[in-house]
Each structure stands twice: as structure tokens, then as C-alpha cells.
mmCIF file of C-alpha atoms and ligand atoms in Angstrom:
data_model
loop_
_atom_site.group_PDB
_atom_site.id
_atom_site.type_symbol
_atom_site.label_atom_id
_atom_site.label_comp_id
_atom_site.label_asym_id
_atom_site.label_seq_id
_atom_site.Cartn_x
_atom_site.Cartn_y
_atom_site.Cartn_z
ATOM 1 C CA UNK A 7 -26.426 21.957 -4.977
ATOM 2 C CA UNK A 8 -24.847 21.530 -1.296
ATOM 3 C CA UNK A 9 -22.824 24.081 0.117
ATOM 4 C CA UNK A 10 -21.222 23.436 3.427
ATOM 5 C CA UNK A 11 -18.782 26.126 5.306
ATOM 6 C CA UNK A 12 -16.603 25.252 8.706
ATOM 7 C CA UNK A 13 -19.525 23.503 9.838
ATOM 8 C CA UNK A 14 -18.832 22.003 13.296
ATOM 9 C CA UNK A 15 -21.739 20.091 15.422
ATOM 10 C CA UNK A 16 -20.637 19.459 19.180
ATOM 11 C CA UNK A 17 -22.467 17.318 21.594
ATOM 12 C CA UNK A 18 -20.700 18.241 24.963
ATOM 13 C CA UNK A 19 -17.180 18.299 25.014
ATOM 14 C CA UNK A 20 -17.117 16.271 21.426
ATOM 15 C CA UNK A 21 -16.721 18.016 18.393
ATOM 16 C CA UNK A 22 -19.220 15.132 16.153
ATOM 17 C CA UNK A 23 -17.960 17.282 13.372
ATOM 18 C CA UNK A 24 -15.136 19.492 13.337
ATOM 19 C CA UNK A 25 -15.041 22.555 11.014
ATOM 20 C CA UNK A 26 -15.446 20.640 7.460
ATOM 21 C CA UNK A 27 -16.159 22.320 3.994
ATOM 22 C CA UNK A 28 -17.222 21.042 0.954
ATOM 23 C CA UNK A 29 -19.781 21.737 -1.646
ATOM 24 C CA UNK A 30 -21.266 19.055 -4.400
ATOM 25 C CA UNK A 31 -23.345 19.852 -7.108
ATOM 26 C CA UNK A 32 -25.744 19.058 -9.834
ATOM 27 C CA UNK A 33 -25.084 15.384 -11.502
ATOM 28 C CA UNK A 34 -22.726 14.942 -8.969
ATOM 29 C CA UNK A 35 -22.862 11.451 -7.078
ATOM 30 C CA UNK A 36 -20.350 12.152 -3.816
ATOM 31 C CA UNK A 37 -19.442 9.114 -1.721
ATOM 32 C CA UNK A 38 -19.243 10.105 1.948
ATOM 33 C CA UNK A 39 -17.106 7.511 3.828
ATOM 34 C CA UNK A 40 -15.646 7.153 7.409
ATOM 35 C CA UNK A 41 -15.274 4.830 10.418
ATOM 36 C CA UNK A 42 -18.093 4.286 12.693
ATOM 37 C CA UNK A 43 -18.657 7.317 14.653
ATOM 38 C CA UNK A 44 -16.996 9.478 12.192
ATOM 39 C CA UNK A 45 -19.240 12.488 11.875
ATOM 40 C CA UNK A 46 -20.985 11.105 8.707
ATOM 41 C CA UNK A 47 -24.923 10.370 9.849
ATOM 42 C CA UNK A 48 -24.326 13.944 11.940
ATOM 43 C CA UNK A 49 -23.347 15.927 8.914
ATOM 44 C CA UNK A 50 -25.902 14.389 6.846
ATOM 45 C CA UNK A 51 -28.773 14.796 9.553
ATOM 46 C CA UNK A 52 -27.845 19.038 9.796
ATOM 47 C CA UNK A 53 -27.593 19.222 5.629
ATOM 48 C CA UNK A 54 -31.362 17.727 5.664
ATOM 49 C CA UNK A 55 -32.300 19.941 8.234
ATOM 50 C CA UNK A 56 -32.914 17.302 10.891
ATOM 51 C CA UNK A 57 -30.293 19.296 13.462
ATOM 52 C CA UNK A 58 -28.719 22.581 13.686
ATOM 53 C CA UNK A 59 -25.015 22.745 13.511
ATOM 54 C CA UNK A 60 -23.063 24.229 16.362
ATOM 55 C CA UNK A 61 -21.216 26.708 13.732
ATOM 56 C CA UNK A 62 -20.942 26.760 10.276
ATOM 57 C CA UNK A 63 -23.351 27.166 7.385
ATOM 58 C CA UNK A 64 -24.990 24.492 5.245
ATOM 59 C CA UNK A 65 -26.748 25.767 2.156
ATOM 60 C CA UNK A 66 -29.436 23.296 -0.103
ATOM 61 C CA UNK A 67 -30.055 24.559 -3.094
ATOM 62 C CA UNK A 68 -29.029 27.867 -2.149
ATOM 63 C CA UNK A 69 -31.249 27.749 1.195
ATOM 64 C CA UNK A 70 -29.503 28.410 4.368
ATOM 65 C CA UNK A 71 -30.514 25.515 6.830
ATOM 66 C CA UNK A 72 -30.866 27.894 9.619
ATOM 67 C CA UNK A 73 -32.973 30.518 7.640
ATOM 68 C CA UNK A 74 -34.678 28.624 5.454
ATOM 69 C CA UNK A 75 -35.113 25.178 6.638
ATOM 70 C CA UNK A 76 -38.707 24.575 4.972
ATOM 71 C CA UNK A 77 -37.468 25.157 1.532
ATOM 72 C CA UNK A 78 -34.100 23.286 2.662
ATOM 73 C CA UNK A 79 -36.642 20.169 2.970
ATOM 74 C CA UNK A 80 -38.725 21.023 0.265
ATOM 75 C CA UNK A 81 -35.702 20.901 -2.075
ATOM 76 C CA UNK A 82 -33.771 17.630 -0.620
ATOM 77 C CA UNK A 83 -34.851 14.010 -0.105
ATOM 78 C CA UNK A 84 -33.223 11.960 2.657
ATOM 79 C CA UNK A 85 -32.846 8.410 3.761
ATOM 80 C CA UNK A 86 -31.925 8.418 7.084
ATOM 81 C CA UNK A 87 -29.688 5.692 8.649
ATOM 82 C CA UNK A 88 -32.522 3.870 10.423
ATOM 83 C CA UNK A 89 -35.047 4.244 7.691
ATOM 84 C CA UNK A 90 -37.943 5.089 10.203
ATOM 85 C CA UNK A 91 -41.396 4.126 8.650
ATOM 86 C CA UNK A 92 -44.969 3.394 9.728
ATOM 87 C CA UNK A 93 -44.893 -0.329 9.819
ATOM 88 C CA UNK A 94 -48.647 -0.405 9.840
ATOM 89 C CA UNK A 95 -49.311 1.340 7.056
ATOM 90 C CA UNK A 96 -49.760 0.067 3.383
ATOM 91 C CA UNK A 97 -47.176 0.980 0.792
ATOM 92 C CA UNK A 98 -49.595 2.998 -0.975
ATOM 93 C CA UNK A 99 -50.761 4.600 2.102
ATOM 94 C CA UNK A 100 -47.809 5.632 3.155
ATOM 95 C CA UNK A 101 -46.355 7.014 -0.107
ATOM 96 C CA UNK A 102 -49.682 8.909 -0.666
ATOM 97 C CA UNK A 103 -49.235 9.802 3.293
ATOM 98 C CA UNK A 104 -45.584 11.753 2.576
ATOM 99 C CA UNK A 105 -46.894 12.913 -1.235
ATOM 100 C CA UNK A 106 -49.441 14.796 0.808
ATOM 101 C CA UNK A 107 -46.814 15.710 3.078
ATOM 102 C CA UNK A 108 -45.122 17.685 0.442
ATOM 103 C CA UNK A 109 -47.958 19.076 -1.160
ATOM 104 C CA UNK A 110 -49.138 16.384 -3.823
ATOM 105 C CA UNK A 111 -53.295 15.906 -4.272
ATOM 106 C CA UNK A 112 -55.258 14.360 -6.202
ATOM 107 C CA UNK A 113 -54.073 12.228 -9.322
ATOM 108 C CA UNK A 114 -50.950 14.152 -9.410
ATOM 109 C CA UNK A 115 -50.241 12.645 -6.295
ATOM 110 C CA UNK A 116 -51.709 9.170 -7.545
ATOM 111 C CA UNK A 117 -49.591 9.297 -10.837
ATOM 112 C CA UNK A 118 -46.314 10.126 -8.671
ATOM 113 C CA UNK A 119 -46.697 7.290 -6.221
ATOM 114 C CA UNK A 120 -47.378 4.945 -9.189
ATOM 115 C CA UNK A 121 -44.157 5.979 -10.917
ATOM 116 C CA UNK A 122 -42.010 5.924 -7.864
ATOM 117 C CA UNK A 123 -43.599 2.360 -7.028
ATOM 118 C CA UNK A 124 -42.631 1.005 -10.604
ATOM 119 C CA UNK A 125 -39.074 3.085 -10.498
ATOM 120 C CA UNK A 126 -38.206 1.678 -7.042
ATOM 121 C CA UNK A 127 -38.839 -2.142 -7.744
ATOM 122 C CA UNK A 128 -42.229 -2.071 -5.158
ATOM 123 C CA UNK A 129 -44.662 -2.883 -7.921
ATOM 124 C CA UNK A 130 -45.248 -6.622 -6.364
ATOM 125 C CA UNK A 131 -45.184 -5.627 -3.000
ATOM 126 C CA UNK A 132 -47.616 -2.304 -3.367
ATOM 127 C CA UNK A 133 -50.410 -3.419 -1.526
ATOM 128 C CA UNK A 134 -48.754 -4.872 1.311
ATOM 129 C CA UNK A 135 -48.239 -3.136 5.046
ATOM 130 C CA UNK A 136 -45.036 -2.159 5.136
ATOM 131 C CA UNK A 137 -44.401 -4.449 8.316
ATOM 132 C CA UNK A 138 -44.625 -7.469 6.129
ATOM 133 C CA UNK A 139 -41.584 -6.180 4.249
ATOM 134 C CA UNK A 140 -38.274 -7.771 3.937
ATOM 135 C CA UNK A 141 -35.054 -5.156 4.480
ATOM 136 C CA UNK A 142 -34.361 -4.566 1.219
ATOM 137 C CA UNK A 143 -38.186 -3.409 0.177
ATOM 138 C CA UNK A 144 -38.294 -1.443 3.477
ATOM 139 C CA UNK A 145 -35.128 0.780 2.183
ATOM 140 C CA UNK A 146 -37.037 0.796 -1.647
ATOM 141 C CA UNK A 147 -39.990 2.393 0.789
ATOM 142 C CA UNK A 148 -37.531 4.648 2.415
ATOM 143 C CA UNK A 149 -36.067 5.838 -1.020
ATOM 144 C CA UNK A 150 -39.508 6.075 -2.314
ATOM 145 C CA UNK A 151 -40.279 8.809 0.005
ATOM 146 C CA UNK A 152 -37.238 10.465 -0.294
ATOM 147 C CA UNK A 153 -37.527 10.936 -4.164
ATOM 148 C CA UNK A 154 -41.620 11.712 -3.852
ATOM 149 C CA UNK A 155 -41.219 15.213 -3.985
ATOM 150 C CA UNK A 156 -38.522 15.196 -6.960
ATOM 151 C CA UNK A 157 -36.038 16.932 -4.730
ATOM 152 C CA UNK A 158 -32.756 18.449 -6.407
ATOM 153 C CA UNK A 159 -30.618 16.969 -3.695
ATOM 154 C CA UNK A 160 -30.734 13.011 -2.372
ATOM 155 C CA UNK A 161 -29.222 12.512 1.286
ATOM 156 C CA UNK A 162 -28.815 8.663 1.804
ATOM 157 C CA UNK A 163 -27.590 7.311 4.455
ATOM 158 C CA UNK A 164 -26.048 3.633 4.153
ATOM 159 C CA UNK A 165 -28.946 2.867 1.848
ATOM 160 C CA UNK A 166 -27.288 -0.236 0.503
ATOM 161 C CA UNK A 167 -26.980 -1.736 4.384
ATOM 162 C CA UNK A 168 -28.839 -4.749 5.114
ATOM 163 C CA UNK A 169 -29.489 -5.708 1.545
ATOM 164 C CA UNK A 170 -28.969 -8.806 -0.499
ATOM 165 C CA UNK A 171 -26.318 -8.679 -3.569
ATOM 166 C CA UNK A 172 -29.160 -8.741 -6.177
ATOM 167 C CA UNK A 173 -31.132 -5.414 -4.234
ATOM 168 C CA UNK A 174 -27.945 -4.385 -4.018
ATOM 169 C CA UNK A 175 -26.875 -4.003 -7.712
ATOM 170 C CA UNK A 176 -31.003 -2.561 -8.300
ATOM 171 C CA UNK A 177 -30.449 0.398 -5.534
ATOM 172 C CA UNK A 178 -27.242 1.265 -7.270
ATOM 173 C CA UNK A 179 -28.312 1.271 -10.398
ATOM 174 C CA UNK A 180 -31.412 3.577 -9.001
ATOM 175 C CA UNK A 181 -28.798 5.915 -7.111
ATOM 176 C CA UNK A 182 -26.788 6.170 -10.483
ATOM 177 C CA UNK A 183 -30.088 7.574 -12.634
ATOM 178 C CA UNK A 184 -30.848 9.731 -9.782
ATOM 179 C CA UNK A 185 -27.744 11.230 -9.985
ATOM 180 C CA UNK A 186 -28.041 12.244 -13.304
ATOM 181 C CA UNK A 187 -29.681 15.354 -12.997
ATOM 182 C CA UNK A 188 -29.400 15.548 -8.946
ATOM 183 C CA UNK A 189 -26.941 16.190 -6.408
ATOM 184 C CA UNK A 190 -26.432 13.033 -4.328
ATOM 185 C CA UNK A 191 -24.530 12.154 -1.127
ATOM 186 C CA UNK A 192 -24.410 8.487 0.360
ATOM 187 C CA UNK A 193 -22.947 7.374 2.922
ATOM 188 C CA UNK A 194 -21.428 3.418 2.974
ATOM 189 C CA UNK A 195 -18.841 1.526 4.322
ATOM 190 C CA UNK A 196 -18.909 -0.556 1.428
ATOM 191 C CA UNK A 197 -15.670 0.607 -0.320
ATOM 192 C CA UNK A 198 -16.178 -0.698 -3.585
ATOM 193 C CA UNK A 199 -19.586 0.855 -3.562
ATOM 194 C CA UNK A 200 -17.710 4.126 -4.150
ATOM 195 C CA UNK A 201 -15.635 2.875 -6.825
ATOM 196 C CA UNK A 202 -18.827 1.388 -8.757
ATOM 197 C CA UNK A 203 -21.244 4.559 -8.065
ATOM 198 C CA UNK A 204 -19.359 8.404 -7.399
ATOM 199 C CA UNK A 205 -17.428 10.758 -8.758
ATOM 200 C CA UNK A 206 -16.213 11.967 -5.613
ATOM 201 C CA UNK A 207 -14.951 10.476 -2.498
ATOM 202 C CA UNK A 208 -15.451 12.396 0.570
ATOM 203 C CA UNK A 209 -13.390 10.493 3.798
ATOM 204 C CA UNK A 210 -14.458 11.702 7.212
ATOM 205 C CA UNK A 211 -12.712 10.922 10.386
ATOM 206 C CA UNK A 212 -13.286 11.742 14.313
ATOM 207 C CA UNK A 213 -15.324 14.651 12.463
ATOM 208 C CA UNK A 214 -12.625 15.763 10.250
ATOM 209 C CA UNK A 215 -12.268 15.606 6.228
ATOM 210 C CA UNK A 216 -9.048 13.982 5.667
ATOM 211 C CA UNK A 217 -9.639 13.692 1.799
ATOM 212 C CA UNK A 218 -12.182 15.054 -0.308
ATOM 213 C CA UNK A 219 -10.878 13.905 -4.315
ATOM 214 C CA UNK A 220 -12.386 11.970 -7.280
ATOM 215 C CA UNK A 221 -12.334 8.430 -6.533
ATOM 216 C CA UNK A 222 -9.414 7.351 -9.124
ATOM 217 C CA UNK A 223 -7.292 10.115 -7.671
ATOM 218 C CA UNK A 224 -7.589 8.741 -3.937
ATOM 219 C CA UNK A 225 -5.360 5.515 -4.436
ATOM 220 C CA UNK A 226 -2.665 7.263 -5.982
ATOM 221 C CA UNK A 227 -2.659 10.328 -3.822
ATOM 222 C CA UNK A 228 -3.049 8.397 -0.682
ATOM 223 C CA UNK A 229 -0.602 5.799 -1.948
ATOM 224 C CA UNK A 230 2.385 7.826 -2.069
ATOM 225 C CA UNK A 231 3.951 4.846 -4.320
ATOM 226 C CA UNK A 232 2.925 2.179 -7.033
ATOM 227 C CA UNK A 233 4.701 -1.081 -6.922
ATOM 228 C CA UNK A 234 5.485 -2.711 -10.025
ATOM 229 C CA UNK A 235 6.489 -6.304 -9.657
ATOM 230 C CA UNK A 236 8.727 -8.187 -12.285
ATOM 231 C CA UNK A 237 9.890 -11.315 -12.486
ATOM 232 C CA UNK A 238 12.930 -12.393 -14.784
ATOM 233 C CA UNK A 239 14.496 -16.299 -15.737
ATOM 234 C CA UNK A 240 17.614 -15.690 -13.485
ATOM 235 C CA UNK A 241 19.385 -13.389 -11.288
ATOM 236 C CA UNK A 242 19.262 -9.234 -13.012
ATOM 237 C CA UNK A 243 21.200 -6.358 -12.021
ATOM 238 C CA UNK A 244 19.248 -4.343 -9.805
ATOM 239 C CA UNK A 245 21.294 -1.457 -10.010
ATOM 240 C CA UNK A 246 20.118 -0.847 -13.566
ATOM 241 C CA UNK A 247 16.607 -1.155 -13.005
ATOM 242 C CA UNK A 248 17.168 1.339 -10.094
ATOM 243 C CA UNK A 249 18.457 3.800 -12.144
ATOM 244 C CA UNK A 250 15.044 4.110 -14.568
ATOM 245 C CA UNK A 251 13.186 7.322 -14.879
ATOM 246 C CA UNK A 252 10.532 7.325 -11.965
ATOM 247 C CA UNK A 253 12.229 4.420 -10.002
ATOM 248 C CA UNK A 254 12.632 5.386 -6.609
ATOM 249 C CA UNK A 255 13.590 2.135 -4.941
ATOM 250 C CA UNK A 256 14.503 -1.383 -5.711
ATOM 251 C CA UNK A 257 14.149 -4.876 -3.857
ATOM 252 C CA UNK A 258 13.545 -8.291 -4.170
ATOM 253 C CA UNK A 259 10.318 -10.200 -3.280
ATOM 254 C CA UNK A 260 10.807 -13.072 -1.058
ATOM 255 C CA UNK A 261 9.761 -15.327 -4.098
ATOM 256 C CA UNK A 262 12.605 -13.851 -5.846
ATOM 257 C CA UNK A 263 10.578 -11.567 -8.088
ATOM 258 C CA UNK A 264 11.896 -7.816 -8.397
ATOM 259 C CA UNK A 265 9.854 -4.981 -6.570
ATOM 260 C CA UNK A 266 10.355 -1.400 -8.283
ATOM 261 C CA UNK A 267 8.557 1.524 -6.157
ATOM 262 C CA UNK A 268 7.666 4.153 -8.373
ATOM 263 C CA UNK A 269 6.435 7.786 -8.342
ATOM 264 C CA UNK A 270 2.752 7.777 -8.402
ATOM 265 C CA UNK A 271 0.790 8.211 -11.220
ATOM 266 C CA UNK A 272 3.656 6.885 -13.499
ATOM 267 C CA UNK A 273 3.828 3.358 -15.014
ATOM 268 C CA UNK A 274 7.556 2.052 -15.659
ATOM 269 C CA UNK A 275 6.646 -1.286 -17.339
ATOM 270 C CA UNK A 276 7.238 -0.080 -20.742
ATOM 271 C CA UNK A 277 10.751 1.056 -19.963
ATOM 272 C CA UNK A 278 11.438 -2.274 -17.753
ATOM 273 C CA UNK A 279 10.543 -4.245 -20.274
ATOM 274 C CA UNK A 280 12.922 -2.098 -23.027
ATOM 275 C CA UNK A 281 15.594 -2.807 -20.261
ATOM 276 C CA UNK A 282 14.949 -6.679 -20.682
ATOM 277 C CA UNK A 283 15.246 -6.498 -24.235
ATOM 278 C CA UNK A 284 18.581 -4.586 -24.321
ATOM 279 C CA UNK A 285 20.234 -6.576 -21.741
ATOM 280 C CA UNK A 286 19.147 -9.419 -23.167
ATOM 281 C CA UNK A 287 16.863 -10.868 -19.770
ATOM 282 C CA UNK A 288 13.717 -13.036 -20.055
ATOM 283 C CA UNK A 289 11.015 -11.177 -18.659
ATOM 284 C CA UNK A 290 8.855 -13.996 -17.194
ATOM 285 C CA UNK A 291 5.746 -11.848 -16.065
ATOM 286 C CA UNK A 292 5.534 -7.739 -15.027
ATOM 287 C CA UNK A 293 2.461 -6.674 -13.179
ATOM 288 C CA UNK A 294 2.107 -2.940 -11.534
ATOM 289 C CA UNK A 295 0.133 -3.172 -8.088
ATOM 290 C CA UNK A 296 -2.238 -0.443 -6.773
ATOM 291 C CA UNK A 297 -2.655 -0.196 -3.470
ATOM 292 C CA UNK A 298 -6.398 -0.711 -2.796
ATOM 293 C CA UNK A 299 -8.970 1.982 -1.397
ATOM 294 C CA UNK A 300 -9.013 -0.268 1.761
ATOM 295 C CA UNK A 301 -5.532 0.535 2.155
ATOM 296 C CA UNK A 302 -5.794 4.471 1.405
ATOM 297 C CA UNK A 303 -9.060 4.369 3.613
ATOM 298 C CA UNK A 304 -7.121 2.529 6.492
ATOM 299 C CA UNK A 305 -4.272 4.957 5.924
ATOM 300 C CA UNK A 306 -6.292 7.748 6.107
ATOM 301 C CA UNK A 307 -8.338 7.280 8.946
ATOM 302 C CA UNK A 308 -5.714 5.462 11.520
HETATM 303 N N1 LIG B 16 -27.256 12.563 19.983
HETATM 304 C C1 LIG B 16 -26.062 12.436 20.455
HETATM 305 N N2 LIG B 16 -25.614 12.820 21.576
HETATM 306 C C2 LIG B 16 -24.109 12.847 21.529
HETATM 307 N N3 LIG B 16 -23.391 12.137 21.099
HETATM 308 C C3 LIG B 16 -23.698 12.091 19.677
HETATM 309 C C4 LIG B 16 -24.719 12.150 19.129
HETATM 310 N N4 LIG B 16 -25.457 11.682 17.785
HETATM 311 C C5 LIG B 16 -24.189 11.230 17.669
HETATM 312 N N5 LIG B 16 -23.563 11.401 18.622
HETATM 313 C C6 LIG B 16 -21.524 11.162 18.586
HETATM 314 O O1 LIG B 16 -21.073 11.666 17.730
HETATM 315 C C7 LIG B 16 -20.071 11.011 16.810
HETATM 316 C C8 LIG B 16 -20.347 10.768 15.607
HETATM 317 O O2 LIG B 16 -21.381 10.487 15.207
HETATM 318 P P1 LIG B 16 -22.445 9.885 13.609
HETATM 319 O O3 LIG B 16 -23.131 9.025 14.206
HETATM 320 O O4 LIG B 16 -22.157 11.013 13.034
HETATM 321 O O5 LIG B 16 -21.053 9.025 13.629
HETATM 322 P P2 LIG B 16 -21.415 7.840 12.071
HETATM 323 O O6 LIG B 16 -20.360 8.919 10.965
HETATM 324 O O7 LIG B 16 -22.530 8.325 11.120
HETATM 325 O O8 LIG B 16 -21.132 6.727 12.009
HETATM 326 P P3 LIG B 16 -21.810 4.984 12.191
HETATM 327 O O9 LIG B 16 -20.900 4.911 10.767
HETATM 328 O O10 LIG B 16 -21.357 4.588 12.888
HETATM 329 O O11 LIG B 16 -22.968 5.682 11.453
HETATM 330 C C9 LIG B 16 -20.059 9.790 17.690
HETATM 331 O O12 LIG B 16 -19.361 9.482 18.852
HETATM 332 C C10 LIG B 16 -21.532 9.672 18.677
HETATM 333 O O13 LIG B 16 -21.372 8.922 19.299
#
């Protein structure tokens, strides 16, 4: 569980994070989106106890980051944006070192490292030096170190950046599995990633939280309207279409199709089809067009 209340972080005169509040519970995978410089990494560093807030409170697993910073680190796994690793250490050696920092010892430590090596798909690379690994494999080492102490909360700063498409799918699958019984907050610039993985999305822009909603609701909420594109054979009386319930506006597209702008969350296609039947219009096509997540994101962060 992560609870953030009125968090502000100031650098000089700039509010990098400006009075944001949200909570994320067990079993939730929350996507953290925002343009470059929006304040994502700063929020994550504060939530992991690596940076103190200027104002506001952050609690992880019930522990305040300022009061119980050590407990917070016990309960949180963190993959920082640039994934700092000791490049001259071997994969095994590094994970054993991180595990020992968390108090694991002996056979328990070895078993945990072996389990994570398998889980993050490092089996073939486990005897290499980290400096010899590709970006994707280094990212897996970063994930393994974040998970080694079995934290309740996982905070991942752009975990899939720089990975090839197969690696992206594998890391997403891992995040999905981990998210079943932990709280996962991850930042990304890849919008479809949010749709693929998250139950909820937070959007931050210039330090302020501009959206906190279930992913499915985001498009409808920000769009304000849905567009239905109807193609008829020949001309039809658009005034009759405009009178249908939930239709706000009707216009003609340059190619002659009729565009019906409708209230958010409604679907007027059945009504259009019925009206066409009553009026004897030949309906050639009927498609509902949702605003894309990219458009919504652009609107919220402009
Ligand atoms: N140590 C620092 N000193 C001064 N300003 C900083 C510092 N760290 C971050 N900032 C500023 O705070 C703002 C938020 O930065 P942050 O790294 O949190 O953004 P971000 O959303 O993670 O961006 P990106 O997507 O590019 O990683 C930026 O304007 C950044 O320049």
C-alpha cells in the first residue's frame, strides 16, 4: 500500500512535484504517465525513501518515509530510471550481495537468488559479468534486485525503456505476475503499455496530478464525446439523425460519411441502424470511433 498526501518537492524555485495525492493498494498495478520533466522520477524517489519531500506525507506499507525510512526500504523494491548496477560484478555475485544487504544469508539467500534468476529469465546469463550483459538483461538484473527481499510494493521507473519487443512482453508478463499480490507503480512513456498492464493510470503534468482513473474510463472521461461514423447509400435526412437520443451534433465528413458526435459512454449505433430501417436508407457502414489514449494524454498534459 502506498499513500501519498499533498506531496510537494521543490528544487530552488521550481515545484517539481506540486501538491499531489493518491493511494495505491495491494494487487494494483498503477501506471504513472507524464511528459519529460513532469515529476514522475522525483515522486518515485520520494516514495522509495531516496529523496525527502519538501512538504506532504508519503507512507509505504504504513510507514512514513521520513520517520521510518529503513522500514520503508524493507517493504519497497525500486528499479531506478538509469538502473545503476556494479558492472564488474557477476550476476549471481551482485544479487547475493543485494540479498545480503537485505539480511538474507546462507541457503536461504542462495535459494532466493536462484528463484529470481529463473523468474526474470536470467538463467543463461547468470554466470556473466553485468558489464557484459545487453540492456534488456541488465534491466532484468535490476528487476531481480528490486524483488529480492520480496517487497510489498514495487516501484519501477521506466522498466521497459530500451528493451526489444520480445523483452518488453516478457518484462510486462513479470510485472503482471508480481502485481497479483503486491502494489506496483511504474512509469512509462509507452501508452499502450498502460492499457496492457494497468488497472489504473495516474497522469502528472508540470508536477500536478491531472488524472487518476481506471484506464478504461480515461478515454471516455477526457474525450467528452464519442464519434460514430455512418455511411449511407445516397443522401439521408441528417436532421432525423440529430434527433436521436444522445446525439449532440451531426456533420458530414469530406468523403460524404455522416459523423454523429454523441455523449460520452453512449452507443447510438443500434438507434441509427433502426432509424435507417424505418426510413428505408441503405446503411453501408457504421463505426464507433474512440479518442485514442494518445489524444487524451495530449489534451490532459498540454
Ligand atoms: N536534483 C535536481 N535539481 C534540480 N532540478 C531537478 C532535480 N531533479 C529533477 N529536477 C527537475 O524536476 C523536474 C521533474 O523531474 P523528474 O525527473 O521527476 O521528471 P520525470 O517526469 O521523471 O521526467 P522524465 O520522463 O524525463 O524522466 C524537472 O524539471 C527536472 O529538471
